[in-house]
Coordinates of C-alpha atoms and ligand atoms in Angstrom, one line a residue:
M1178 CA 26.2 16.1 -7.7
D1179 CA 22.4 15.9 -8.2
I1180 CA 20.2 15.2 -11.2
N1181 CA 18.1 18.0 -12.8
Y1182 CA 14.7 16.9 -11.5
D1183 CA 12.7 19.7 -13.3
R1184 CA 14.1 18.3 -16.6
L1185 CA 13.3 14.7 -15.5
W1186 CA 9.7 15.7 -14.5
K1187 CA 9.2 17.5 -17.8
R1188 CA 10.4 14.4 -19.8
I1189 CA 8.1 12.1 -17.8
H1190 CA 5.2 14.3 -18.8
S1191 CA 6.3 14.5 -22.4
L1192 CA 6.6 10.8 -22.9
G1193 CA 3.3 10.4 -20.9
K1194 CA 1.5 12.4 -23.6
I1195 CA 2.2 9.6 -26.2
G1196 CA -0.6 7.1 -26.2
I1197 CA -2.8 9.1 -23.7
D1198 CA -6.6 9.1 -24.2
E1199 CA -9.3 11.6 -23.3
T1200 CA -9.6 10.0 -19.8
G1201 CA -5.9 10.4 -19.1
A1202 CA -5.1 6.7 -19.4
I1203 CA -2.0 5.7 -21.5
T1204 CA -1.8 2.8 -23.9
R1205 CA 1.5 2.1 -25.7
W1206 CA 1.5 -1.5 -26.9
P1207 CA 4.6 -2.8 -28.7
F1208 CA 4.8 -2.2 -32.5
T1209 CA 1.8 0.1 -32.6
K1210 CA 1.7 3.7 -33.8
E1211 CA 2.0 5.0 -30.2
D1212 CA 5.0 2.7 -29.6
M1213 CA 6.8 3.9 -32.6
L1214 CA 6.2 7.6 -31.7
A1215 CA 7.5 6.9 -28.3
K1216 CA 10.7 5.3 -29.5
E1217 CA 11.4 8.1 -32.0
W1218 CA 10.9 10.6 -29.2
L1219 CA 13.2 8.6 -27.0
K1220 CA 15.9 8.3 -29.6
N1221 CA 15.8 12.1 -30.2
E1222 CA 16.2 12.8 -26.5
M1223 CA 19.2 10.4 -26.3
V1224 CA 20.8 12.0 -29.3
E1225 CA 20.3 15.5 -27.9
V1226 CA 22.0 14.4 -24.7
G1227 CA 24.9 13.3 -26.8
L1228 CA 24.8 9.6 -26.4
F1229 CA 25.7 7.1 -29.1
V1230 CA 22.3 5.7 -29.9
Y1231 CA 21.2 2.6 -31.7
E1232 CA 18.1 0.4 -32.1
D1233 CA 18.7 -3.3 -31.8
N1234 CA 17.1 -6.1 -33.9
V1235 CA 13.8 -6.1 -31.9
G1236 CA 13.3 -2.4 -31.1
N1237 CA 15.2 -1.9 -27.9
I1238 CA 16.7 1.6 -27.8
I1239 CA 20.2 1.8 -26.4
G1240 CA 22.1 5.0 -25.6
I1241 CA 25.7 4.7 -24.6
Y1242 CA 27.7 7.2 -22.4
N1243 CA 31.4 6.3 -22.8
P1244 CA 33.5 9.4 -22.8
A1245 CA 36.7 7.4 -22.2
N1246 CA 36.0 5.0 -25.0
S1247 CA 36.4 2.2 -22.4
T1248 CA 36.3 -1.4 -23.6
E1249 CA 35.3 -2.6 -20.1
S1250 CA 32.0 -4.4 -19.6
P1251 CA 29.1 -1.9 -19.2
V1252 CA 26.8 -1.0 -16.4
I1253 CA 23.3 -1.2 -18.0
C1254 CA 20.4 0.8 -16.6
G1255 CA 16.9 1.5 -17.9
S1256 CA 13.4 0.2 -18.0
H1257 CA 10.5 -0.4 -20.5
Y1258 CA 8.8 2.2 -22.6
D1259 CA 5.6 0.2 -23.3
T1260 CA 2.6 0.3 -21.0
V1261 CA -0.3 -1.9 -20.1
I1262 CA -3.7 -1.0 -21.6
H1263 CA -5.0 2.2 -19.9
G1264 CA -1.9 2.4 -17.8
G1265 CA -0.2 5.2 -15.9
M1266 CA 2.6 7.6 -16.6
F1267 CA 5.4 6.3 -14.3
D1268 CA 5.5 2.5 -14.8
G1269 CA 8.7 1.9 -16.8
T1270 CA 8.9 5.5 -17.8
L1271 CA 10.4 6.7 -14.5
G1272 CA 13.3 4.2 -14.6
L1273 CA 14.1 4.8 -18.2
L1274 CA 14.0 8.6 -18.1
S1275 CA 15.9 8.7 -14.8
S1276 CA 18.7 6.7 -16.5
L1277 CA 18.7 9.2 -19.3
E1278 CA 18.8 12.0 -16.8
V1279 CA 21.8 10.4 -15.0
A1280 CA 23.6 10.2 -18.4
Q1281 CA 22.9 13.9 -19.1
T1282 CA 24.0 14.9 -15.6
L1283 CA 27.3 13.0 -16.0
K1284 CA 27.8 14.6 -19.4
E1285 CA 27.1 18.1 -18.2
N1286 CA 29.7 17.6 -15.4
H1287 CA 32.2 16.1 -17.8
V1288 CA 32.4 13.0 -15.7
M1289 CA 34.8 10.3 -17.1
L1290 CA 33.9 6.7 -16.3
K1291 CA 36.1 3.6 -16.3
R1292 CA 33.1 1.6 -17.7
P1293 CA 30.6 2.4 -20.3
F1294 CA 27.1 3.4 -19.1
Y1295 CA 24.2 2.0 -21.2
V1296 CA 20.7 3.6 -21.0
I1297 CA 18.2 1.1 -22.3
G1298 CA 14.6 1.5 -23.3
Y1299 CA 13.2 -2.1 -23.2
K1300 CA 10.6 -3.2 -25.7
D1301 CA 7.4 -5.0 -24.7
E1302 CA 7.9 -5.7 -21.0
E1303 CA 4.2 -5.8 -20.1
G1304 CA 3.2 -8.6 -22.6
N1305 CA -0.3 -7.1 -23.0
R1306 CA -0.5 -7.5 -26.7
F1307 CA 1.4 -10.8 -27.3
S1308 CA 0.9 -12.3 -23.8
R1309 CA 4.5 -13.2 -23.3
G1310 CA 6.2 -10.0 -22.2
M1311 CA 9.7 -8.9 -21.3
I1312 CA 10.8 -9.6 -24.9
G1313 CA 13.3 -6.7 -25.0
S1314 CA 15.2 -7.7 -21.9
K1315 CA 15.0 -11.4 -22.8
V1316 CA 16.7 -10.6 -26.1
I1317 CA 19.4 -8.4 -24.5
S1318 CA 20.1 -11.0 -21.7
G1319 CA 20.1 -13.9 -24.2
K1320 CA 17.1 -15.6 -22.6
V1321 CA 14.5 -15.2 -25.4
S1322 CA 13.3 -18.4 -27.1
E1323 CA 12.1 -18.9 -30.6
I1324 CA 8.6 -19.8 -29.2
D1325 CA 8.4 -16.2 -27.7
F1326 CA 8.3 -14.9 -31.3
C1327 CA 5.4 -17.2 -32.2
S1328 CA 3.0 -15.7 -29.7
K1329 CA 0.1 -14.0 -31.3
D1330 CA -2.1 -11.0 -30.6
S1331 CA -5.9 -10.9 -30.8
Q1332 CA -5.7 -10.2 -34.6
D1333 CA -3.6 -13.4 -35.0
I1334 CA -0.5 -11.4 -35.8
S1335 CA 2.7 -13.1 -34.4
L1336 CA 5.3 -11.2 -32.5
F1337 CA 7.8 -12.1 -35.2
E1338 CA 5.6 -10.6 -38.0
A1339 CA 5.0 -7.4 -35.9
I1340 CA 8.7 -6.9 -35.3
K1341 CA 9.5 -7.5 -39.0
T1342 CA 6.7 -5.2 -40.2
A1343 CA 8.1 -2.5 -37.9
G1344 CA 11.3 -2.7 -39.9
Y1345 CA 13.5 -4.8 -37.5
H1346 CA 15.3 -8.1 -37.9
P1347 CA 13.9 -10.6 -35.4
E1348 CA 15.7 -13.4 -37.2
K1349 CA 18.9 -11.8 -36.1
Y1350 CA 17.9 -11.4 -32.4
I1351 CA 21.0 -13.3 -31.2
E1352 CA 23.2 -10.4 -32.4
S1353 CA 21.3 -8.1 -30.0
K1354 CA 22.5 -9.9 -26.9
I1355 CA 24.7 -7.7 -24.7
D1356 CA 27.5 -9.8 -23.2
P1357 CA 29.4 -9.4 -20.9
I1358 CA 27.5 -7.0 -18.6
Y1359 CA 29.1 -5.7 -15.4
A1360 CA 25.9 -4.9 -13.5
S1361 CA 22.2 -4.2 -14.2
L1362 CA 20.4 -1.3 -12.4
E1363 CA 16.7 -0.3 -12.5
L1364 CA 14.7 2.4 -10.8
H1365 CA 11.0 1.6 -10.7
I1366 CA 7.8 2.6 -8.9
E1367 CA 6.9 0.1 -6.2
Q1368 CA 3.3 -0.4 -7.5
G1369 CA 2.3 -1.5 -4.0
K1370 CA 2.0 0.2 -0.6
V1371 CA 4.9 -1.0 1.5
L1372 CA 7.0 2.2 1.2
E1373 CA 3.9 4.4 1.8
D1374 CA 2.7 2.2 4.8
N1375 CA 6.2 2.4 6.3
D1376 CA 6.6 6.1 5.5
C1377 CA 9.9 5.4 3.6
T1378 CA 11.2 7.5 0.7
V1379 CA 13.0 4.8 -1.2
G1380 CA 13.3 1.0 -1.2
V1381 CA 16.2 -1.4 -1.6
V1382 CA 14.7 -4.3 -3.6
E1383 CA 15.5 -7.7 -2.1
G1384 CA 14.2 -9.8 -5.0
I1385 CA 11.7 -10.2 -7.9
P1386 CA 9.3 -13.2 -8.0
Y1387 CA 9.1 -16.1 -10.3
I1388 CA 6.2 -15.5 -12.7
Q1389 CA 4.3 -18.0 -14.7
R1390 CA 1.4 -16.9 -17.0
Y1391 CA -1.0 -19.4 -18.6
K1392 CA -3.9 -19.3 -21.0
I1393 CA -6.4 -21.9 -19.7
R1394 CA -9.4 -23.4 -21.6
M1395 CA -12.2 -25.2 -19.8
K1396 CA -14.5 -27.2 -22.1
G1397 CA -18.1 -28.1 -21.0
I1398 CA -21.3 -28.9 -22.9
S1399 CA -23.2 -26.2 -24.5
G1400 CA -27.0 -26.1 -24.3
H1401 CA -30.2 -24.2 -24.0
A1402 CA -30.2 -21.9 -21.0
G1403 CA -33.9 -22.5 -20.4
A1404 CA -34.6 -26.1 -21.3
T1405 CA -31.6 -27.7 -19.6
P1406 CA -32.2 -28.5 -15.9
M1407 CA -29.6 -27.4 -13.5
N1408 CA -28.6 -30.9 -12.6
H1409 CA -28.1 -31.9 -16.2
R1410 CA -25.4 -29.4 -17.1
T1411 CA -21.7 -29.4 -17.6
D1412 CA -21.3 -25.7 -17.5
P1413 CA -17.7 -24.5 -17.9
V1414 CA -18.5 -21.1 -16.3
I1415 CA -19.5 -22.8 -13.0
A1416 CA -16.4 -25.0 -13.2
M1417 CA -14.3 -21.9 -13.8
C1418 CA -15.8 -20.0 -10.8
N1419 CA -15.1 -23.0 -8.5
W1420 CA -11.6 -23.3 -9.9
I1421 CA -10.9 -19.6 -9.3
N1422 CA -12.0 -20.0 -5.6
E1423 CA -9.8 -23.0 -5.3
I1424 CA -6.6 -21.4 -6.7
T1425 CA -7.3 -18.4 -4.5
R1426 CA -7.6 -20.6 -1.4
I1427 CA -4.3 -22.5 -2.4
V1428 CA -2.1 -19.4 -2.8
K1429 CA -3.5 -17.5 0.2
N1430 CA -1.8 -20.1 2.5
K1431 CA 1.6 -19.6 0.9
P1432 CA 4.2 -16.8 1.6
Y1433 CA 4.8 -14.2 -1.1
T1434 CA 2.6 -16.0 -3.5
I1435 CA -0.2 -14.6 -5.6
A1436 CA -2.5 -15.7 -8.4
T1437 CA -4.6 -13.5 -10.7
V1438 CA -7.2 -14.3 -13.3
G1439 CA -7.1 -11.1 -15.4
K1440 CA -8.9 -12.1 -18.6
I1441 CA -12.0 -14.2 -19.2
N1442 CA -13.8 -15.1 -22.4
T1443 CA -17.0 -17.1 -22.7
V1444 CA -17.8 -19.0 -26.0
P1445 CA -20.2 -18.7 -27.7
G1446 CA -21.1 -16.0 -25.2
A1447 CA -24.9 -15.4 -25.5
P1448 CA -27.2 -14.9 -22.5
N1449 CA -29.5 -17.8 -23.4
I1450 CA -26.8 -20.4 -24.2
I1451 CA -24.9 -22.5 -21.7
C1452 CA -21.2 -22.0 -22.7
D1453 CA -19.3 -24.5 -24.8
H1454 CA -16.0 -23.3 -23.3
V1455 CA -14.3 -20.5 -21.4
S1456 CA -10.8 -19.3 -21.7
L1457 CA -9.0 -17.5 -18.9
T1458 CA -5.6 -16.3 -18.0
L1459 CA -3.7 -17.3 -14.9
D1460 CA -0.8 -15.1 -13.6
I1461 CA 0.8 -16.9 -10.7
R1462 CA 3.9 -15.6 -8.8
S1463 CA 6.1 -16.6 -5.9
I1464 CA 9.6 -15.7 -4.6
E1465 CA 10.3 -19.4 -4.4
E1466 CA 9.9 -21.6 -7.5
H1467 CA 9.1 -24.7 -5.5
I1468 CA 6.2 -22.9 -3.8
L1469 CA 4.8 -21.9 -7.2
N1470 CA 5.1 -25.4 -8.5
E1471 CA 3.4 -26.8 -5.3
C1472 CA 0.4 -24.5 -6.0
L1473 CA 0.2 -25.8 -9.6
L1474 CA 0.3 -29.4 -8.4
E1475 CA -2.5 -28.7 -5.9
I1476 CA -4.8 -27.1 -8.4
K1477 CA -4.2 -30.0 -10.8
E1478 CA -5.4 -32.3 -8.1
Y1479 CA -8.5 -30.2 -7.8
E1480 CA -9.0 -30.3 -11.5
K1481 CA -9.4 -34.1 -11.4
K1482 CA -12.7 -33.6 -9.6
L1483 CA -13.8 -31.2 -12.3
E1484 CA -12.8 -33.6 -15.1
K1485 CA -15.0 -36.3 -13.4
T1486 CA -18.0 -34.0 -14.1
G1487 CA -17.1 -33.9 -17.8
I1488 CA -15.1 -30.7 -17.9
H1489 CA -12.0 -30.8 -20.0
I1490 CA -9.1 -28.5 -19.1
T1491 CA -6.1 -27.5 -21.2
Y1492 CA -3.2 -25.1 -20.4
E1493 CA -0.9 -23.1 -22.7
L1494 CA 2.2 -21.7 -20.9
C1495 CA 2.7 -18.0 -22.1
Q1496 CA 5.3 -16.8 -19.7
N1497 CA 7.8 -18.5 -17.4
I1498 CA 10.3 -16.0 -16.0
E1499 CA 12.8 -16.9 -13.3
G1500 CA 12.8 -14.9 -10.1
V1501 CA 16.0 -13.2 -9.0
K1502 CA 17.5 -12.3 -5.6
C1503 CA 19.2 -8.9 -5.9
D1504 CA 22.9 -8.8 -5.3
D1505 CA 24.0 -8.4 -1.7
R1506 CA 27.0 -6.2 -2.4
L1507 CA 24.9 -3.8 -4.5
K1508 CA 22.1 -3.7 -1.9
D1509 CA 24.6 -2.7 0.8
M1510 CA 26.1 -0.1 -1.6
M1511 CA 22.6 1.3 -2.3
E1512 CA 21.8 1.4 1.4
S1513 CA 24.9 3.4 2.3
I1514 CA 24.1 5.8 -0.5
M1515 CA 20.5 6.3 0.9
K1516 CA 21.9 6.8 4.4
K1517 CA 24.4 9.4 3.0
R1518 CA 21.6 11.2 1.3
N1519 CA 19.5 11.1 4.5
L1520 CA 16.7 9.2 2.7
S1521 CA 14.4 6.9 4.8
F1522 CA 14.5 3.5 3.2
I1523 CA 13.3 -0.1 3.7
R1524 CA 14.3 -3.4 2.1
L1525 CA 11.4 -5.1 0.4
M1526 CA 10.4 -7.7 -2.1
S1527 CA 9.0 -6.7 -5.4
G1528 CA 5.5 -8.0 -6.1
A1529 CA 5.7 -6.9 -9.8
G1530 CA 7.9 -8.5 -12.4
H1531 CA 10.6 -6.4 -14.0
D1532 CA 13.1 -6.5 -16.9
S1533 CA 15.9 -6.8 -14.4
Q1534 CA 15.0 -10.3 -13.5
N1535 CA 16.1 -11.5 -16.9
F1536 CA 19.7 -10.6 -15.9
K1537 CA 19.8 -13.3 -13.3
D1538 CA 22.9 -15.4 -13.8
R1539 CA 24.1 -12.8 -16.4
C1540 CA 25.3 -10.1 -13.9
P1541 CA 24.6 -8.7 -10.4
V1542 CA 21.2 -7.1 -10.3
A1543 CA 19.9 -4.2 -8.2
M1544 CA 16.7 -2.3 -8.1
I1545 CA 15.6 0.9 -6.4
F1546 CA 11.9 1.5 -5.6
V1547 CA 10.0 4.8 -5.0
K1548 CA 6.5 5.2 -3.7
S1549 CA 3.4 4.7 -5.7
K1550 CA 0.7 6.9 -4.2
G1551 CA -1.9 4.7 -2.6
G1552 CA -0.1 1.7 -4.1
I1553 CA -2.0 2.3 -7.3
S1554 CA -0.5 1.2 -10.6
H1555 CA -1.5 -0.2 -14.0
R1556 CA -4.2 2.6 -13.9
K1557 CA -4.3 6.2 -15.0
E1558 CA -4.3 7.3 -11.3
E1559 CA -0.7 5.9 -11.0
Y1560 CA 1.3 8.7 -9.3
T1561 CA 4.8 9.3 -7.9
S1562 CA 5.7 12.7 -6.5
K1563 CA 8.3 14.9 -8.1
E1564 CA 10.3 14.8 -4.9
D1565 CA 10.3 11.0 -4.9
C1566 CA 11.3 10.8 -8.5
K1567 CA 14.2 13.2 -7.7
N1568 CA 15.4 11.0 -4.7
G1569 CA 15.2 7.8 -6.7
A1570 CA 17.1 9.2 -9.6
N1571 CA 19.8 10.7 -7.3
V1572 CA 20.3 7.3 -5.7
L1573 CA 20.6 5.9 -9.2
L1574 CA 23.2 8.5 -10.1
D1575 CA 25.3 7.6 -7.1
M1576 CA 25.1 3.9 -7.9
V1577 CA 26.2 4.5 -11.5
L1578 CA 29.1 6.7 -10.4
K1579 CA 30.3 3.9 -8.0
L1580 CA 29.9 1.0 -10.3
C1581 CA 31.1 2.6 -13.5
N1582 CA 34.4 3.5 -11.7
E1583 CA 35.1 0.0 -10.3
Ligands
HGY115 O1 3.3 -7.8 -14.6 C1 4.1 -7.2 -14.0 O2 4.4 -7.5 -12.8 C2 4.9 -6.1 -14.7 O3 4.1 -4.9 -14.5 N1 5.0 -6.4 -16.1
MN116 MN1 3.8 -2.8 -15.4
MN117 MN1 7.1 -1.9 -15.1

């Protein structure tokens, strides 16, 4: 049995049209017009496939395939339907629509399953609007915290208000937890170059890193850009540049550890004023939590030197997601499926974070990767070939057939 990859390819391009701009970049932030159009489209597709469809209290879309009316714990499978700003067509979309395609293929072949199969469109995985991210999977896995709902966007709208305004019930988020879960599966683009560099068609994901995300504020002393001598300044921009060099040096010496400053803002932000303060984001990741914490201790040591020069540094923790090691039995199962389908494969770590990691300690977790052309992602040039989409989705189909009949 194989999935219908023309249909999958067509759906990927249909969803990819929602939120696309004149340059071909896609932006679908949670609880925006584009997001609501996408979820209506997704719901209609799920209903047309013949799934039992519902939206939970925060906007996750769940489609259930359960022809035997089984009361066993479900296998859940899906990915997110939001994007980063100016993102691509495959991140999240491929995994979600492949799960839908698997359900439709099972239905067309009148396949009975011992366990229900849940197709899930997760809300707000990227955290581009409210800076926290993975809200949908945190709610379904029961890992969301009240503070997540307090995070605000640049218009000072809280996530809680945005969810409420969209017509959902964030105050009842606990009722949206899915428990128990038999296993969690996710197909996703690799977003790096390991598969391409090793000329492999698919990847068995070993694990997903711990991710911490901070908003950092560095306060200096504002002043006149012309009348203040260089040796009489407490310039937070200079401090920030030195700090960025230092955190880069710290993580470079650590295995599977990365740090990114993705957003910087200078205040007051005029060419002829020495800044009063700068705010920046730090996204730091490692497959081992202790390594991540060692990096933070080292940078705090360095900050003592900056503070001696009059710079004052404050942190706000925006995201703290546990890493997960994928389940050994499921990885072996996936590998044997790939061998049977004569697909070249490699085992690899994920660099990116994924909704799947929220199911750590909730159920066994497994992920399949397919190639990202040139390792490009989070950009409009993001691309995965039709053939690779087909191969990834067929491996997903076989995993579902096995797990849903255990
Ligand atoms: O940030 C990530 O790794 C994912 O794309 N949300
Ligand atoms: Mn992403
Ligand atoms: Mn993603």
